Amino acid sequence: MPNEPSAAAQSAPFLWGVSTSGYQHEGGYNQAGQPQNNWASWEQQGRVECAGAAAEFWTRYEADFQRCQQLGLTAFRLSIEWARVQPTQQAQADPSPPFDQQALDAYSDILAACRHRGLEPLVTLHHFTHPAWLGTDAWLCASTVDAYLTYVITAVSHINQRLIEVHQLAPIGWYITLNEPNILVTNTYFKGDFPADSWGLSPALQAYNHLLCAHVRAYNAIHDLYEQAGWTAPRVSLNTYCSDLYWSEKVLWDLLSSRQREIPIEGLVPYIRQQAAHWEKTLATSGLAFRRDLPYRIGRLLRRGANWFAKKRFSLTVLEDFLEILAASPRSQVFDYLALDYYDPFFAHSIRFPTLSDLEGAPTWRSWVISNFSSKWWDWRHLPEGLFFFCQTYAQAFDQPILIAENGMALRRSRNSGVITQRTDGLHRSQFLREHIEQVRRLQQVNIPLLGYFHWSLVDNYEWGSYTPRFGLLSLDFEQGAERLTIDPLGDCPSQTYAALIENLS
């Protein structure tokens, strides 16, 4: 039976947007005299490309917002960068430095400009990066949760007060506390793609414990601030990278909703295992059409092993801090919507056979092995029906509205050569947009409470150590600067395609 959308979902205008992040788009990090984040040491050691000016969003935001308005967009996701608002010029641990009032003012002014262009801001408070003064493995320390909460309260209070008093605008209405904690943990402590001094299961679980603590505390702190000020309640959540491996993603939402569902602590482990088994049955009856080639079959075997290992090792012991904070939360519900990022979520697609031209450097030997034999951004397989499956299944499982916080595809174009490589599936971004937004239309037809769709990203950007993956509706030739190009090197014009699709569905 189709879901009946909630009254809030029915009354709220649908958000058509794009997603960005500070470190990947703004520019101005990790060089001399600039704010230093946890990627500074890798940049300075040459282990990754320097982010440099990135897409120059910090100075081009007015024009970017104007372009979004012209395309018919109604929302824009951006992040407040902790390293910019509480900076240090040193790439090593320091006592907690003061907040930069000018940076906080600047973010408030950016959000005001966003609103003036008719774009509803969706504000991410932590998009993978943290200030260098916290150390590389910050999320292994309980003190990071306290530091994060201080940052959240300071930033949210200051920025909203300025929006109200200087710009005569309403406070921020939408928040994401933490971007893709499942990818942050995986890429840091298993794959070695993100900076870390530790690796393996134990630090990964410890990081999850602290990240979930941080979300619950931030969720309550933001709602408390709004209640005390008499402001309209915001919508606060985190977002996850969709994964068909239960223990990589859905388990996080089940843990966060366990108190609301009145699952007792002594029954939580059986409950989680029951949910994992139900998820496998749901996947088996999904009817999704996979290309069952040899890499897929190898990936299926690896997925089976990962499932077995995770089920065997799952324990509440490493989550004691989170469970205590959840039990003490003044609110049993600790997310107001589900924010999902849909790319290629199927574990069986993670294996590829590289060619010589694919072999690239990597910051660690572990990440070199994994990156050269696992699918890269431009290898991610195209299965738009999976977007419908995840959104429908999660909406029914959690009885909460869904926000598609990221969805996109990558082309391959190195910064230096400028040569773009056609994807092996021949896919262009306009085709990708048509087929995924068709799934948005299907979701709306069956009354799934869908709040919005955000494409990653507005422009080509710095993609975690590399400029080679290209996700932009607007292309950039980074060797020539940061001018926004409507037509990509394959002759496609995806921004206009997106605009036409929005107009047809509005």
Coordinates of C-alpha atoms in Angstrom, one line a residue:
M1 CA 0.0 0.0 0.0
P2 CA 1.3 3.5 -0.8
N3 CA 2.4 5.6 2.3
E4 CA 0.3 8.5 3.3
P5 CA 2.8 11.5 3.5
S6 CA 2.9 13.4 6.8
A7 CA 1.2 16.7 7.0
A8 CA 4.6 18.4 7.3
A9 CA 5.8 16.7 4.1
Q10 CA 2.6 17.7 2.3
S11 CA 2.8 21.3 3.3
A12 CA 6.5 21.9 2.8
P13 CA 7.6 23.0 -0.7
F14 CA 9.8 20.4 -2.4
L15 CA 13.5 21.3 -2.3
W16 CA 15.3 21.1 -5.6
G17 CA 18.9 21.8 -4.9
V18 CA 22.6 21.1 -5.2
S19 CA 25.1 20.1 -2.6
T20 CA 28.6 21.4 -1.8
S21 CA 31.0 21.4 1.1
G22 CA 33.4 24.0 2.5
Y23 CA 36.8 22.2 2.1
Q24 CA 35.9 20.8 -1.3
H25 CA 34.5 24.1 -2.8
E26 CA 35.5 27.2 -0.9
G27 CA 39.3 27.2 -1.3
G28 CA 41.7 28.8 1.2
Y29 CA 42.8 25.9 3.5
N30 CA 46.1 24.4 4.6
Q31 CA 48.5 26.8 3.1
A32 CA 50.6 29.3 5.0
G33 CA 48.4 31.8 6.9
Q34 CA 45.3 29.8 6.2
P35 CA 43.1 27.7 8.4
Q36 CA 44.5 24.2 8.9
N37 CA 42.3 21.1 9.0
N38 CA 43.1 17.4 9.4
W39 CA 44.2 17.1 5.7
A40 CA 46.9 19.7 6.1
S41 CA 49.8 17.3 6.8
W42 CA 48.9 15.1 3.8
E43 CA 48.7 18.1 1.5
Q44 CA 52.0 19.4 2.8
Q45 CA 53.7 16.1 2.5
G46 CA 52.6 15.7 -1.1
R47 CA 50.6 12.6 -0.3
V48 CA 47.5 14.1 -2.0
E49 CA 46.9 17.0 -4.3
C50 CA 46.6 20.3 -2.5
A51 CA 43.1 21.7 -2.3
G52 CA 44.3 25.2 -3.1
A53 CA 41.6 27.5 -4.3
A54 CA 39.2 24.6 -5.0
A55 CA 36.2 26.0 -6.8
E56 CA 36.6 29.4 -5.2
F57 CA 33.1 29.3 -3.7
W58 CA 34.2 31.6 -0.9
T59 CA 34.5 34.5 -3.3
R60 CA 32.1 33.4 -6.0
Y61 CA 29.1 32.4 -4.0
E62 CA 26.9 35.4 -5.1
A63 CA 27.3 34.4 -8.8
D64 CA 26.7 30.7 -7.9
F65 CA 23.5 31.5 -6.1
Q66 CA 22.4 33.6 -9.0
R67 CA 23.0 30.7 -11.4
C68 CA 21.1 28.4 -9.2
Q69 CA 18.1 30.8 -9.1
Q70 CA 18.2 31.0 -12.9
L71 CA 18.1 27.2 -13.2
G72 CA 15.0 27.1 -11.0
L73 CA 16.6 25.6 -7.9
T74 CA 14.9 26.3 -4.6
A75 CA 17.6 25.0 -2.2
F76 CA 21.4 24.9 -1.6
R77 CA 23.4 22.7 0.7
L78 CA 26.6 24.1 2.0
S79 CA 28.8 23.4 5.1
I80 CA 30.2 25.6 7.9
E81 CA 33.8 24.6 8.2
W82 CA 34.9 24.1 11.8
A83 CA 38.5 24.7 10.8
R84 CA 37.6 28.2 9.4
V85 CA 35.5 29.4 12.4
Q86 CA 37.8 28.0 15.1
P87 CA 41.2 28.2 13.3
T88 CA 44.8 27.7 14.0
Q89 CA 47.7 28.5 11.7
Q90 CA 49.6 25.4 12.9
A91 CA 49.1 21.9 11.7
Q92 CA 49.6 20.3 15.1
A93 CA 47.7 20.0 18.3
D94 CA 47.2 23.2 20.2
P95 CA 45.0 24.3 23.1
S96 CA 41.6 25.1 21.9
P97 CA 41.9 28.4 20.0
P98 CA 39.2 31.2 20.0
F99 CA 36.5 31.5 17.5
D100 CA 36.9 33.8 14.5
Q101 CA 34.0 36.2 14.6
Q102 CA 34.7 37.5 11.1
A103 CA 34.4 34.0 9.7
L104 CA 31.2 33.4 11.5
D105 CA 29.9 36.7 10.2
A106 CA 30.9 35.7 6.7
Y107 CA 29.0 32.5 6.9
S108 CA 25.9 34.4 8.0
D109 CA 26.3 36.8 5.1
I110 CA 26.7 33.8 2.7
L111 CA 23.5 32.3 4.0
A112 CA 21.7 35.6 3.7
A113 CA 22.8 35.9 0.1
C114 CA 21.5 32.3 -0.4
R115 CA 18.1 33.3 1.0
H116 CA 17.9 36.5 -1.1
R117 CA 18.2 34.3 -4.3
G118 CA 15.2 32.2 -3.2
L119 CA 17.3 29.3 -2.1
E120 CA 16.6 27.5 1.2
P121 CA 19.9 26.7 2.8
L122 CA 20.6 23.2 4.1
V123 CA 23.5 23.6 6.5
T124 CA 26.0 20.8 7.2
L125 CA 28.0 21.3 10.4
H126 CA 30.7 18.7 9.9
H127 CA 31.6 17.5 6.4
F128 CA 34.4 15.0 7.1
T129 CA 37.0 17.6 8.3
H130 CA 38.0 19.0 11.6
P131 CA 40.6 21.6 12.8
A132 CA 44.2 20.4 12.8
W133 CA 44.6 21.3 16.5
L134 CA 42.3 18.4 17.4
G135 CA 44.9 15.9 16.0
T136 CA 44.6 13.4 13.2
D137 CA 42.5 10.8 15.0
A138 CA 40.2 13.3 16.7
W139 CA 37.1 11.0 16.7
L140 CA 38.9 8.5 18.8
C141 CA 38.9 11.0 21.7
A142 CA 35.8 11.6 23.9
S143 CA 36.9 15.2 24.3
T144 CA 36.3 15.8 20.6
V145 CA 32.5 15.4 21.3
D146 CA 32.7 18.2 23.8
A147 CA 34.7 20.4 21.4
Y148 CA 32.3 19.7 18.6
L149 CA 29.3 20.6 20.8
T150 CA 31.0 23.9 21.7
Y151 CA 31.6 24.7 18.1
V152 CA 27.9 23.8 17.1
I153 CA 26.4 26.0 19.9
T154 CA 28.7 28.9 19.1
A155 CA 28.3 28.7 15.3
V156 CA 24.5 28.2 15.3
S157 CA 23.9 30.9 17.9
H158 CA 26.1 33.5 16.2
I159 CA 25.1 32.9 12.7
N160 CA 21.4 32.9 13.4
Q161 CA 21.6 36.0 15.6
R162 CA 23.2 37.9 12.7
L163 CA 20.7 36.5 10.2
I164 CA 17.9 38.0 12.4
E165 CA 19.5 41.2 13.6
V166 CA 21.5 42.3 10.5
H167 CA 19.7 40.7 7.6
Q168 CA 16.2 40.6 9.1
L169 CA 15.9 36.9 8.0
A170 CA 14.6 33.9 9.8
P171 CA 17.0 31.4 11.4
I172 CA 18.3 28.4 9.5
G173 CA 15.6 25.8 9.1
W174 CA 17.6 22.7 8.0
Y175 CA 20.7 21.1 9.5
I176 CA 22.8 18.1 8.9
T177 CA 25.0 17.5 11.9
L178 CA 27.5 15.0 10.4
N179 CA 28.1 14.1 6.8
E180 CA 28.2 10.4 6.0
P181 CA 29.7 9.0 9.2
N182 CA 29.7 5.6 7.6
I183 CA 32.1 6.8 4.9
L184 CA 34.2 8.9 7.3
V185 CA 34.8 5.8 9.4
T186 CA 35.4 3.4 6.4
N187 CA 37.7 5.7 4.5
T188 CA 39.7 6.6 7.6
Y189 CA 40.1 3.3 9.5
F190 CA 39.6 0.6 6.8
K191 CA 40.5 1.9 3.3
G192 CA 43.2 4.5 4.3
D193 CA 41.9 7.1 2.0
F194 CA 41.5 9.7 4.8
P195 CA 44.2 10.8 7.2
A196 CA 44.7 8.6 10.3
D197 CA 47.3 7.3 12.6
S198 CA 45.4 4.2 13.4
W199 CA 43.4 1.6 11.4
G200 CA 41.3 -1.5 12.0
L201 CA 38.0 -2.5 13.6
S202 CA 38.7 -1.3 17.1
P203 CA 39.4 2.4 16.2
A204 CA 36.5 2.3 13.7
L205 CA 34.0 1.3 16.4
Q206 CA 35.4 3.8 18.8
A207 CA 35.0 6.5 16.2
Y208 CA 31.4 5.4 15.6
N209 CA 30.7 5.6 19.3
H210 CA 31.9 9.2 19.5
L211 CA 30.3 10.3 16.2
L212 CA 26.9 9.0 17.3
C213 CA 27.3 10.8 20.7
A214 CA 28.1 14.0 18.8
H215 CA 25.0 13.7 16.7
V216 CA 22.6 13.2 19.6
R217 CA 24.1 16.0 21.6
A218 CA 24.1 18.4 18.7
Y219 CA 20.5 17.5 17.8
N220 CA 19.4 18.3 21.3
A221 CA 21.6 21.4 21.6
I222 CA 20.2 22.9 18.3
H223 CA 16.6 22.2 19.3
D224 CA 17.2 23.6 22.8
L225 CA 18.6 26.9 21.3
Y226 CA 15.6 27.3 19.1
E227 CA 13.1 26.6 21.9
Q228 CA 14.8 29.0 24.3
A229 CA 14.9 31.8 21.6
G230 CA 11.3 31.2 20.6
W231 CA 12.3 30.4 17.0
T232 CA 10.4 27.9 14.7
A233 CA 11.7 24.4 15.3
P234 CA 14.4 23.4 12.7
R235 CA 14.7 20.1 11.0
V236 CA 17.9 18.3 12.1
S237 CA 19.4 15.0 11.0
L238 CA 22.6 13.4 9.8
N239 CA 23.0 11.9 6.3
T240 CA 24.4 8.5 5.4
Y241 CA 25.9 7.0 2.2
C242 CA 23.4 4.4 1.1
S243 CA 24.8 0.9 1.4
D244 CA 23.2 -2.6 0.9
L245 CA 25.6 -3.9 3.6
Y246 CA 23.4 -3.5 6.7
W247 CA 26.3 -3.1 9.0
S248 CA 27.7 -0.2 7.0
E249 CA 24.6 2.0 7.0
K250 CA 21.1 1.0 8.1
V251 CA 22.4 -0.2 11.5
L252 CA 23.1 3.4 12.3
W253 CA 19.5 4.5 11.8
D254 CA 18.3 1.5 13.7
L255 CA 20.5 2.4 16.7
L256 CA 19.5 6.0 16.6
S257 CA 15.8 5.1 16.5
S258 CA 16.0 2.3 19.1
R259 CA 14.9 4.4 22.1
Q260 CA 12.0 5.9 20.2
R261 CA 11.0 2.3 19.4
E262 CA 11.3 1.5 23.1
I263 CA 13.9 -1.3 22.5
P264 CA 15.4 -2.2 25.9
I265 CA 19.2 -2.4 26.2
E266 CA 19.0 -6.1 26.9
G267 CA 17.0 -6.7 23.8
L268 CA 19.1 -4.4 21.5
V269 CA 21.5 -7.0 20.1
P270 CA 18.8 -9.5 19.1
Y271 CA 16.8 -6.6 17.7
I272 CA 19.7 -5.4 15.5
R273 CA 20.4 -8.9 14.3
Q274 CA 16.7 -9.3 13.5
Q275 CA 16.8 -6.1 11.5
A276 CA 19.9 -7.3 9.6
A277 CA 18.1 -10.5 8.7
H278 CA 15.0 -8.6 7.6
W279 CA 17.1 -6.3 5.5
E280 CA 18.6 -9.3 3.6
K281 CA 15.1 -10.6 2.8
T282 CA 14.0 -7.2 1.6
L283 CA 17.1 -7.0 -0.7
A284 CA 16.4 -10.5 -2.0
T285 CA 12.9 -9.5 -3.1
S286 CA 13.8 -6.1 -4.5
G287 CA 13.8 -7.2 -8.1
L288 CA 16.8 -4.9 -8.9
A289 CA 18.6 -5.9 -12.1
F290 CA 22.3 -6.4 -11.5
R291 CA 24.9 -7.1 -14.2
R292 CA 26.3 -10.3 -12.8
D293 CA 29.8 -10.3 -14.3
L294 CA 32.9 -11.7 -12.7
P295 CA 33.8 -8.7 -10.6
Y296 CA 30.2 -8.7 -9.4
R297 CA 30.4 -12.3 -8.3
I298 CA 33.7 -11.7 -6.5
G299 CA 32.1 -8.7 -4.8
R300 CA 29.1 -10.9 -3.7
L301 CA 31.5 -13.3 -2.0
L302 CA 33.3 -10.4 -0.2
R303 CA 29.9 -9.1 0.9
R304 CA 28.9 -12.4 2.3
G305 CA 32.2 -12.5 4.3
A306 CA 31.7 -8.9 5.5
N307 CA 28.2 -9.7 6.6
W308 CA 29.3 -12.8 8.5
F309 CA 32.2 -10.9 10.2
A310 CA 30.1 -7.9 11.2
K311 CA 27.3 -10.0 12.6
K312 CA 29.7 -12.1 14.6
R313 CA 31.6 -9.1 16.0
F314 CA 28.6 -6.8 16.7
S315 CA 28.6 -5.8 20.4
L316 CA 27.2 -3.0 22.5
T317 CA 30.3 -2.7 24.6
V318 CA 32.0 -0.3 22.2
L319 CA 28.8 1.9 22.0
E320 CA 28.3 2.4 25.8
D321 CA 28.9 6.1 25.6
F322 CA 26.4 6.6 22.8
L323 CA 23.8 4.4 24.5
E324 CA 24.1 6.3 27.7
I325 CA 23.7 9.7 25.9
L326 CA 20.7 8.3 23.9
A327 CA 19.1 7.1 27.1
A328 CA 19.6 10.4 28.8
S329 CA 18.4 12.5 25.8
P330 CA 15.5 14.8 26.6
R331 CA 14.0 13.7 23.3
S332 CA 13.4 10.1 22.3
Q333 CA 13.4 11.1 18.6
V334 CA 16.9 12.2 17.6
F335 CA 16.5 12.9 13.9
D336 CA 13.7 14.8 12.1
Y337 CA 14.1 13.2 8.7
L338 CA 16.3 10.7 7.0
A339 CA 18.9 12.2 4.7
L340 CA 20.3 9.7 2.2
D341 CA 23.2 10.0 -0.3
Y342 CA 22.7 7.7 -3.3
Y343 CA 25.5 6.8 -5.6
D344 CA 26.4 3.1 -6.1
P345 CA 25.4 1.5 -2.8
F346 CA 25.9 -2.2 -3.7
F347 CA 28.8 -3.9 -2.1
A348 CA 29.1 -6.4 -5.0
H349 CA 30.1 -3.5 -7.3
S350 CA 33.1 -2.6 -5.2
I351 CA 35.6 -4.8 -7.2
R352 CA 37.1 -4.0 -10.6
F353 CA 40.0 -5.3 -12.7
P354 CA 42.3 -2.3 -13.3
T355 CA 44.2 -1.5 -16.5
L356 CA 47.7 0.0 -16.5
S357 CA 46.2 3.5 -17.2
D358 CA 44.1 3.1 -14.0
L359 CA 47.0 2.5 -11.6
E360 CA 47.5 5.6 -9.6
G361 CA 49.4 6.7 -6.5
A362 CA 47.7 6.8 -3.1
P363 CA 48.6 8.2 0.3
T364 CA 49.2 4.8 2.0
W365 CA 50.1 1.3 0.7
R366 CA 46.8 0.1 2.0
S367 CA 44.8 2.7 0.2
W368 CA 47.0 2.0 -3.0
V369 CA 46.0 -1.7 -3.0
I370 CA 42.3 -1.0 -2.2
S371 CA 41.9 2.0 -4.6
N372 CA 43.5 0.2 -7.6
F373 CA 41.3 -2.9 -7.2
S374 CA 38.1 -1.3 -6.0
S375 CA 35.7 0.7 -8.1
K376 CA 36.6 4.3 -8.5
W377 CA 34.1 7.2 -8.7
W378 CA 33.8 6.8 -12.5
D379 CA 33.4 3.1 -12.2
W380 CA 30.3 3.3 -10.0
R381 CA 27.6 1.4 -11.7
H382 CA 24.4 3.0 -12.8
L383 CA 21.2 1.6 -11.2
P384 CA 18.6 4.4 -10.8
E385 CA 15.9 2.0 -9.6
G386 CA 18.0 1.5 -6.5
L387 CA 17.2 5.1 -5.5
F388 CA 13.5 4.3 -5.5
F389 CA 14.2 1.1 -3.5
F390 CA 16.2 2.8 -0.7
C391 CA 13.9 5.7 -0.3
Q392 CA 10.7 3.6 -0.3
T393 CA 12.2 1.0 2.1
Y394 CA 13.6 3.5 4.6
A395 CA 10.4 5.6 4.6
Q396 CA 8.4 2.6 5.4
A397 CA 10.9 1.2 8.0
F398 CA 11.3 4.5 10.0
D399 CA 8.0 6.3 9.2
Q400 CA 10.0 9.5 8.6
P401 CA 10.2 11.8 5.5
I402 CA 13.2 11.3 3.2
L403 CA 15.6 13.9 1.8
I404 CA 17.9 12.9 -1.0
A405 CA 20.9 14.9 0.2
E406 CA 23.3 13.8 -2.5
N407 CA 23.1 12.0 -5.9
G408 CA 25.6 12.3 -8.7
M409 CA 28.0 10.6 -11.1
A410 CA 31.6 11.2 -11.9
L411 CA 33.5 11.7 -15.1
R412 CA 37.3 11.3 -15.2
R413 CA 39.4 14.3 -16.1
S414 CA 42.8 14.9 -14.5
R415 CA 43.7 18.4 -13.5
N416 CA 47.0 18.5 -15.5
S417 CA 46.1 16.9 -18.8
G418 CA 42.6 18.3 -19.0
V419 CA 41.7 15.2 -21.0
I420 CA 38.3 13.7 -20.1
T421 CA 37.8 9.9 -20.3
Q422 CA 34.5 8.5 -21.4
R423 CA 32.9 6.3 -18.9
T424 CA 32.9 2.6 -19.7
D425 CA 29.1 2.6 -19.7
G426 CA 29.0 5.7 -22.0
L427 CA 26.8 7.5 -19.5
H428 CA 26.4 11.3 -19.8
R429 CA 25.3 13.4 -16.8
S430 CA 22.1 14.5 -18.5
Q431 CA 21.0 10.9 -19.0
F432 CA 21.9 10.2 -15.4
L433 CA 19.8 13.1 -14.2
R434 CA 16.8 12.1 -16.4
E435 CA 16.8 8.5 -15.1
H436 CA 17.3 9.4 -11.4
I437 CA 14.7 12.2 -11.4
E438 CA 12.3 9.7 -13.0
Q439 CA 12.7 7.8 -9.7
V440 CA 11.9 10.9 -7.8
R441 CA 8.7 11.2 -9.8
R442 CA 7.9 7.5 -9.1
L443 CA 8.4 8.1 -5.4
Q444 CA 6.0 11.1 -5.4
Q445 CA 3.4 9.1 -7.3
V446 CA 3.3 6.4 -4.6
N447 CA 3.2 9.0 -1.9
I448 CA 6.6 8.4 -0.3
P449 CA 7.1 11.5 1.9
L450 CA 10.0 13.0 -0.1
L451 CA 11.3 16.4 1.0
G452 CA 13.8 17.2 -1.7
Y453 CA 16.5 16.2 -4.1
F454 CA 20.0 17.6 -4.1
H455 CA 22.5 16.9 -6.9
W456 CA 26.2 16.5 -6.1
S457 CA 27.4 19.0 -7.1
L458 CA 26.9 22.4 -8.6
V459 CA 30.5 22.6 -10.0
D460 CA 33.5 20.3 -10.3
N461 CA 35.3 20.3 -7.0
Y462 CA 38.2 18.9 -4.9
E463 CA 37.3 15.3 -4.2
W464 CA 39.3 14.2 -1.1
G465 CA 42.8 14.4 -2.4
S466 CA 42.2 14.6 -6.1
Y467 CA 40.7 16.9 -8.8
T468 CA 40.3 13.9 -11.2
P469 CA 36.7 12.9 -10.4
R470 CA 34.3 15.4 -12.0
F471 CA 30.8 15.7 -10.5
G472 CA 29.7 19.2 -11.5
L473 CA 26.6 20.3 -13.3
L474 CA 29.0 23.1 -14.4
S475 CA 32.5 22.1 -15.5
L476 CA 35.8 23.7 -14.4
D477 CA 39.1 23.7 -16.1
F478 CA 41.3 24.1 -13.0
E479 CA 44.4 24.9 -15.0
Q480 CA 42.6 27.9 -16.4
G481 CA 40.9 29.1 -13.2
A482 CA 37.5 28.6 -11.8
E483 CA 35.2 29.9 -14.5
R484 CA 31.9 27.9 -14.6
L485 CA 31.4 26.2 -18.0
T486 CA 27.9 25.2 -19.0
I487 CA 29.0 22.7 -21.6
D488 CA 31.2 19.9 -20.4
P489 CA 34.1 18.4 -22.5
L490 CA 31.8 15.7 -23.8
G491 CA 29.4 18.3 -25.2
D492 CA 26.8 17.7 -22.6
C493 CA 24.9 20.5 -20.9
P494 CA 23.6 19.0 -17.6
S495 CA 22.7 22.2 -15.8
Q496 CA 20.1 23.0 -18.5
T497 CA 18.8 19.4 -18.4
Y498 CA 18.3 19.7 -14.6
A499 CA 16.5 23.0 -15.1
A500 CA 14.2 21.5 -17.6
L501 CA 13.4 18.5 -15.4
I502 CA 12.7 20.7 -12.4
E503 CA 10.3 22.9 -14.5
N504 CA 8.5 19.8 -15.8
L505 CA 7.9 18.4 -12.2
S506 CA 7.1 21.7 -10.5

